[in-house]
Every structure is written in structure tokens, then in C-alpha cells.
């Protein structure tokens, strides 16, 4: 599907929904609709940024933009994450094809950000600007015998181009150039980056050829997906977008590829999501297993087990992509997107208790086993240990799935504990984990359910509450329909109350009062679709998903965390893993509950 657009910046910033992404299993670059790469952390997703124009209108960028007014048509190649943008001006048309390249054997030892420019008709003059920043030291330029080099902190970088590209300015800080297309002719430019390692200088033709090789590798990955049902094209694009967030070196799954993008323009909820949450990793493993992928969910499950095992007696909520402790939160001195500040790096969630994570992990293990895979002895022992922890911890207050400072007895956290023990019982009954404590898990599971019914049911609203002692609602409770928690039709009634109080058309806010703080949450909107499907109203779920895809479809398949219901504008970090995997599960729910 082509997207026609006339990009326009406001106060130096593009709308967030006008960004597409490219990635290589290690890092992700965000490319604005005007041809400007405004975000790239290299060599890895959680490295300091080389380009940060999404935080600072005068910040780092790598742009290829026509010198005269233009409009664009934009698409990903079919079943691929190689991006094609056609720039249309009065004098001609040209196509830019972009890829973070891979090699024949997978990821390259260096980062290769490649951009092929082709003339389609007439001529188009492009202005090229390369302006990397250094968040970890000064930029030093050196004329090496084999290439012009910029040393940026520990990074060694070079700008590759041929003689058709005319360099008009070349300083320590930036390079400016022009290139004029002619019909049937083209060139390829690239930025190469190595981190404390020798930097290869490939032939220009090899860099260009790897764009198509990378395309073939993406198509090969997509071909393993087994889904054949409604919304198949949306599912494939969503799975490909989710693949950006899988860190190939360890198997970890980043929550998002960006940091500090606002949940409300001018607001202060601007967090760093370039880390691996247990919750998001568990949901992503389930989504990719259901889609037919195998190596990524296996690697991610192994990473999750190793990270939790190495962390001591009680698991953390979030880890770095290498399984280490997340750095303390600090404020970065940049203006922020549309002056939304402060921009944060690191994440304070590492210090929180989120009891629902136990359910996330045990549920993932249960699905893993159900699909015919084998839990190793270390994982089996860990699962039993975590189930025992639930017995001793479920009565505690926590920060909840939404990581709030207000510690409460959150209903969804208690349901997560119920889910953990329910799946532990199931795994023990099926022989996947040692069953010595099976009856203790079963008895405590039933106690948790009784406690929830007694303390978290609102008779006047006919709904489960956000937490014990409040009449506020929480959209995460829509997820419980998937878990098999329902009793006496209470989840159906809760869904109806959530739709009344938290929904605006197909979009859903996270909890009561969130509309004053942020946009509607994409994942919650998908969970409402799921709740209809799992509660037996599949036709209505399919209709709702069609309606939801309208506001989700304006950003080239790359989903933000949130959407402003009033304007349709994207909000929050992107690509947002939770949004993508929730959309995958919503599509699956329609197929599974119709058969």
C-alpha cells in the first residue's frame, strides 16, 4: 500500500506518525517522510544517539531531501523491512531505497546504513546533510590513507559516496552535498560505523548490492510465518515491525527503539524504553510463537530465563539488552520533541515491584510447552521457584502494570498472580515442572481468586476496579479474558464498563483519569478487540479491528505507544513493542475464536 504525503515540519519537528524504521537486529534508525534520518543509536539500540533531531530541531541528522517542494509515495517492499520512498517534484521523480544492511551470514561486524538514490523521470536535485552528534566525547576528523574518518567517542565512522555526489561543505561537525538525478541513473551513499574495532571500507557496489540481499533476508524470515487468516497483510507487517526490536546478540526484546518521546505534547512523561521488560518479552514470545516464528522466541525465552536466574532470588521488572541492571534515570539536556521535557535516559522501573510479571513468565512457559517445545531443567526449577514466590508475595502492594508511583493492591497484579499459579499447576500436571508443590499452588490460586472477587468487584459499576478500594477502572483487565479468569460473566460486564468510560471510538485510554495526562493507549485498544473475540462476539471484534486499523494505518506500519483521539497524532516511543504485539494478538484472537 502506498502512502501519499506532503511532509511539513512544525517548529522544526515532523509528526511522529510520519516516521518509518529500518533495522539490522542490533539498531534501529527512524526516517522522516522528508528524507531525514532523525534518530539512530549506533551500534546498538541503547547506545547514545548519533542522530537526535527528534529531541532537538537543530540536532543530529542524515538527510536526503529535494531542494524544491515535493510530495512522497512511501512503502516497505513486500514482506520486507527495506524502505522505498518516491520523491515527486515538478521537474521529476526519484526513489530512495534504504536499509540497515545485513550480510550473507547475518549481521555485519559493522553498521552499514545504506541509501540508494535512483532517477525515475526528469531530474531531482537532492540536498544531502550528514550531521552526527557525540553524546560520549568529542568528534575528531582524520584523513586516513584509505578514507575520510570521523571518530565519534569510541566509534569510527565514514561517509561513503561516489564522485557523482558533490561535496559542498566538509567540516569536523558535518558534511553537506548535492546530487542531481537523471532518468535511469543512480548512486548509493552510506554511513559506516564500527565500535572499538577495525572499520571495513567495502566497495560502493557491494554496499548497494547488500540492500537487495537484506531485502531477501527479510523476505526469507517473513516466509516462515504460518498465519493464514483475516488481516493477514496487517499481521505480516506488524510482525516485521516487531522484529526490529529483537536484539540478535542476546535474544532480548526492547520495549521500543527510542527514548524521551512524549505521551502528551508539552508533558513530562518522556521515558527511555530501550530496555527489555519481562512483561513485553513474555508477550512478544507468545505473539511470535503464534505467528510461526521459532528461532526468535526460543532465543528470547532463553534470554529471559538467564536474566532472571542471574538476578538473585527475586526477578526485576526490566533489564538491559545484555541482561544487566538498567542505569539510573537521568535527564538529558536537550529541548525535547516539540519542547516536551525533560527527556530521560535510563529507567526508574527497575526499582519497582510488578507482581503481574510472574503471570507473564509462567503463561509464556505454558504456551512454550503447549506448542511442543522442551523446558530445560534450569528453566523448570526457576518456574517452580517463581510459583513459590507468588505464594509469599501476592498480598503485597505493587506499582502495577502501568508502573505507577502510587502503590496499591492493583486488580490486574492479583490476576497476574492467579495466572502464575494456575499455569504452574498446569505445567506440573503435564509433567513439565516438578509437582511436589502442586497442591499448594492450586490452593493459593483459589484464595487469590476469592480475594479479587471480594475486594475488587464494584457492584455499582458492575466491573472489576483498578485496585482495591477505588471506583476507577483499568483497561489492562481486558487481558484477563485471554487467561480464562472469568466467573459469573464478570469480565463481560467489566469490558462493557471499560468501553463506556475509557473508550473514544476504537481507541482506549489506560485507566480512569488518563485522558488528562496522555493519549489513548494502542495496546489497550487492541485488548478491547481481544475481549470481544474471547467473550464470543467475534463478528463485533472483527468490525472493531477494522475500525482501529484506520487510525493505526497512517504511519507506514510503525506503531507509537499512544494516539491522540482528537487529532490522530502519534504519541510516545516507537516502534512500540507492546503496541505491535497487542495488534498481533488481536488478529490471532479473531482467527482462534471463529474456528
Coordinates of N, CA and C in Angstrom, one line a residue, residues 133-231:
X133 N 26.0 13.6 16.0 CA 26.4 14.3 17.2 C 27.2 13.3 18.1
X134 N 27.8 13.7 19.1 CA 28.5 12.9 20.0 C 28.0 13.0 21.4
X135 N 27.4 12.0 21.9 CA 26.9 12.1 23.3 C 27.9 11.5 24.3
X136 N 29.1 11.1 23.8 CA 30.1 10.5 24.7 C 31.5 11.0 24.5
X137 N 31.7 12.1 24.0 CA 33.0 12.6 23.7 C 33.0 13.5 22.5
X138 N 34.2 14.1 22.1 CA 34.3 15.0 21.0 C 34.3 14.2 19.7
X139 N 34.0 15.0 18.6 CA 34.1 14.5 17.3 C 35.5 14.9 16.7
X140 N 36.3 13.9 16.2 CA 37.6 14.2 15.7 C 37.6 13.7 14.2
X141 N 38.0 14.6 13.3 CA 38.0 14.2 11.9 C 39.5 13.9 11.5
X142 N 39.7 12.8 10.7 CA 41.0 12.5 10.3 C 41.0 12.0 8.8
X143 N 42.0 12.4 8.1 CA 42.1 11.9 6.7 C 43.0 10.7 6.7
X144 N 42.4 9.6 6.8 CA 43.1 8.3 6.8 C 43.5 8.0 5.3
X145 N 44.6 7.3 5.1 CA 45.0 7.0 3.7 C 43.9 6.3 2.9
X146 N 43.0 5.5 3.6 CA 42.0 4.8 2.9 C 40.6 5.4 2.9
X147 N 40.4 6.4 3.7 CA 39.1 7.0 3.8 C 39.2 8.2 4.7
X148 N 38.1 9.1 4.5 CA 38.0 10.2 5.5 C 37.1 9.7 6.7
X149 N 37.7 9.9 7.8 CA 37.1 9.3 9.0 C 36.7 10.4 10.0
X150 N 35.6 10.1 10.7 CA 35.2 10.8 11.9 C 35.2 9.8 13.1
X151 N 36.0 10.2 14.1 CA 36.0 9.4 15.3 C 35.0 10.1 16.2
X152 N 34.0 9.4 16.6 CA 32.9 10.0 17.5 C 32.9 9.1 18.8
X153 N 33.6 9.7 19.8 CA 33.8 8.8 21.0 C 34.6 7.6 20.6
X154 N 34.0 6.4 21.0 CA 34.7 5.2 20.6 C 34.4 4.7 19.2
X155 N 33.5 5.4 18.5 CA 33.1 4.9 17.2 C 34.0 5.5 16.1
X156 N 34.2 4.6 15.1 CA 34.9 5.0 13.9 C 33.9 5.0 12.8
X157 N 33.8 6.2 12.1 CA 32.7 6.3 11.1 C 33.3 6.9 9.8
X158 N 32.6 6.5 8.7 CA 33.0 7.2 7.4 C 31.8 7.3 6.5
X159 N 31.7 8.3 5.7 CA 30.6 8.6 4.8 C 31.1 8.1 3.4
X160 N 30.4 7.1 2.9 CA 30.8 6.5 1.6 C 29.9 7.1 0.5
X161 N 30.5 7.5 -0.6 CA 29.8 8.1 -1.7 C 30.7 8.0 -2.9
X162 N 30.2 8.1 -4.1 CA 31.0 8.2 -5.3 C 31.2 9.6 -5.8
X163 N 31.8 9.8 -7.0 CA 32.1 11.1 -7.5 C 30.9 11.9 -8.0
X164 N 29.8 11.2 -8.2 CA 28.6 11.8 -8.6 C 28.0 12.7 -7.6
X165 N 28.3 12.4 -6.3 CA 27.9 13.2 -5.2 C 28.9 14.4 -5.0
X166 N 28.4 15.6 -5.1 CA 29.3 16.8 -5.0 C 29.3 17.3 -3.6
X167 N 30.4 17.2 -2.9 CA 30.6 17.7 -1.6 C 30.7 19.2 -1.6
X168 N 29.8 19.9 -0.9 CA 29.9 21.4 -0.9 C 30.5 22.0 0.4
X169 N 30.4 21.2 1.5 CA 31.0 21.6 2.7 C 31.4 20.4 3.5
X170 N 32.5 20.4 4.1 CA 33.0 19.2 4.9 C 33.8 19.7 6.1
X171 N 33.2 19.7 7.2 CA 33.9 20.1 8.5 C 33.9 19.0 9.5
X172 N 34.5 19.3 10.6 CA 34.5 18.3 11.7 C 33.1 18.0 12.1
X173 N 32.2 18.9 12.1 CA 30.8 18.7 12.6 C 29.9 18.1 11.6
X174 N 30.0 18.5 10.3 CA 29.0 17.9 9.4 C 29.5 18.0 7.9
X175 N 28.8 17.3 7.1 CA 29.1 17.2 5.7 C 27.8 17.7 4.9
X176 N 28.0 18.5 3.9 CA 26.9 18.9 3.0 C 27.2 18.5 1.6
X177 N 26.2 18.1 0.8 CA 26.5 17.6 -0.5 C 25.2 17.8 -1.4
X178 N 25.4 17.7 -2.7 CA 24.2 17.7 -3.6 C 24.4 16.5 -4.5
X179 N 23.2 16.1 -5.0 CA 23.2 15.0 -6.1 C 22.0 15.3 -6.9
X180 N 22.2 15.3 -8.2 CA 21.1 15.6 -9.2 C 20.8 14.3 -10.0
X181 N 19.6 13.8 -9.9 CA 19.3 12.6 -10.6 C 19.0 12.8 -12.0
X182 N 19.2 11.7 -12.8 CA 18.8 11.7 -14.2 C 18.1 10.3 -14.4
X183 N 17.1 10.3 -15.3 CA 16.3 9.1 -15.5 C 17.2 7.9 -15.8
X184 N 16.9 6.8 -15.0 CA 17.7 5.5 -15.3 C 19.0 5.5 -14.6
X185 N 19.5 6.5 -14.0 CA 20.8 6.5 -13.3 C 20.6 6.7 -11.8
X186 N 21.7 6.3 -11.1 CA 21.6 6.4 -9.6 C 22.9 6.3 -9.0
X187 N 22.9 6.4 -7.6 CA 24.1 6.3 -6.8 C 23.7 5.7 -5.5
X188 N 24.6 5.3 -4.7 CA 24.4 4.8 -3.3 C 25.3 5.5 -2.4
X189 N 24.8 6.0 -1.3 CA 25.6 6.6 -0.2 C 25.4 5.8 1.0
X190 N 26.3 5.9 2.0 CA 26.2 5.1 3.2 C 27.0 5.7 4.3
X191 N 26.6 5.4 5.5 CA 27.3 5.8 6.7 C 27.7 4.4 7.3
X192 N 29.0 4.2 7.5 CA 29.6 3.0 8.1 C 30.0 3.3 9.5
X193 N 29.8 2.4 10.5 CA 30.1 2.7 11.9 C 30.7 1.4 12.5
X194 N 31.8 1.5 13.1 CA 32.4 0.4 13.9 C 32.7 0.9 15.3
X195 N 32.5 0.0 16.2 CA 32.7 0.3 17.7 C 33.9 -0.4 18.2
X196 N 35.0 0.3 18.5 CA 36.2 -0.2 19.0 C 36.7 -1.4 18.2
X197 N 36.6 -1.3 16.9 CA 37.0 -2.4 16.0 C 37.5 -1.8 14.7
X198 N 38.2 -2.5 13.9 CA 38.6 -2.0 12.6 C 37.4 -1.8 11.8
X199 N 37.4 -0.7 10.9 CA 36.3 -0.4 10.1 C 36.6 -0.8 8.6
X200 N 35.8 -1.7 8.2 CA 35.9 -2.2 6.8 C 35.4 -1.0 5.8
X201 N 36.1 -0.9 4.7 CA 35.7 0.0 3.7 C 35.3 -0.8 2.4
X202 N 34.1 -1.2 2.3 CA 33.7 -2.0 1.2 C 33.6 -1.2 -0.1
X203 N 33.5 -1.9 -1.2 CA 33.3 -1.2 -2.5 C 31.9 -0.7 -2.5
X204 N 31.7 0.4 -3.2 CA 30.3 1.1 -3.2 C 29.3 0.1 -3.8
X205 N 29.7 -0.7 -4.8 CA 28.8 -1.6 -5.4 C 28.4 -2.7 -4.5
X206 N 29.3 -3.1 -3.5 CA 28.9 -4.2 -2.6 C 27.9 -3.6 -1.6
X207 N 28.1 -2.4 -1.1 CA 27.1 -1.8 -0.2 C 25.7 -1.7 -0.9
X208 N 25.7 -1.3 -2.1 CA 24.5 -1.2 -2.9 C 23.8 -2.6 -3.0
X209 N 24.6 -3.6 -3.3 CA 24.1 -4.9 -3.5 C 23.5 -5.5 -2.2
X210 N 24.1 -5.1 -1.1 CA 23.6 -5.6 0.2 C 22.2 -5.1 0.5
X211 N 21.8 -4.0 -0.1 CA 20.4 -3.6 0.1 C 19.4 -4.6 -0.4
X212 N 19.7 -5.2 -1.5 CA 18.8 -6.2 -2.1 C 19.0 -7.6 -1.4
X213 N 20.2 -7.8 -0.9 CA 20.5 -9.0 -0.1 C 19.7 -8.9 1.2
X214 N 19.7 -7.8 1.8 CA 18.9 -7.6 3.1 C 17.5 -7.8 2.8
X215 N 17.0 -7.3 1.7 CA 15.6 -7.5 1.3 C 15.2 -9.0 1.2
X216 N 16.1 -9.7 0.6 CA 15.9 -11.2 0.5 C 15.9 -11.8 1.9
X217 N 16.7 -11.4 2.8 CA 16.8 -12.0 4.1 C 15.5 -11.7 4.9
X218 N 15.0 -10.5 4.8 CA 13.7 -10.1 5.4 C 12.6 -11.0 4.8
X219 N 12.5 -11.1 3.5 CA 11.5 -12.0 2.9 C 11.6 -13.4 3.3
X220 N 12.8 -13.9 3.5 CA 13.0 -15.3 3.9 C 12.5 -15.4 5.4
X221 N 12.7 -14.5 6.2 CA 12.2 -14.5 7.6 C 10.7 -14.5 7.5
X222 N 10.1 -13.6 6.8 CA 8.6 -13.5 6.7 C 8.0 -14.8 6.2
X223 N 8.7 -15.5 5.3 CA 8.1 -16.7 4.7 C 7.9 -17.8 5.7
X224 N 8.5 -17.7 6.8 CA 8.3 -18.8 7.8 C 7.0 -18.6 8.6
X225 N 6.5 -17.4 8.6 CA 5.2 -17.1 9.3 C 4.1 -18.0 8.7
X226 N 3.3 -18.6 9.6 CA 2.4 -19.6 9.1 C 0.9 -19.1 9.1
X227 N 0.7 -17.8 9.5 CA -0.6 -17.4 9.6 C -1.4 -17.3 8.3
X228 N -2.6 -17.7 8.2 CA -3.4 -17.7 7.0 C -4.8 -17.4 7.5
X229 N -5.1 -16.2 7.7 CA -6.5 -15.8 8.2 C -6.8 -14.4 7.9
X230 N -7.8 -13.8 8.6 CA -8.2 -12.4 8.3 C -7.1 -11.5 8.8
X231 N -7.0 -10.4 8.1 CA -6.0 -9.3 8.3 C -4.6 -9.8 8.2

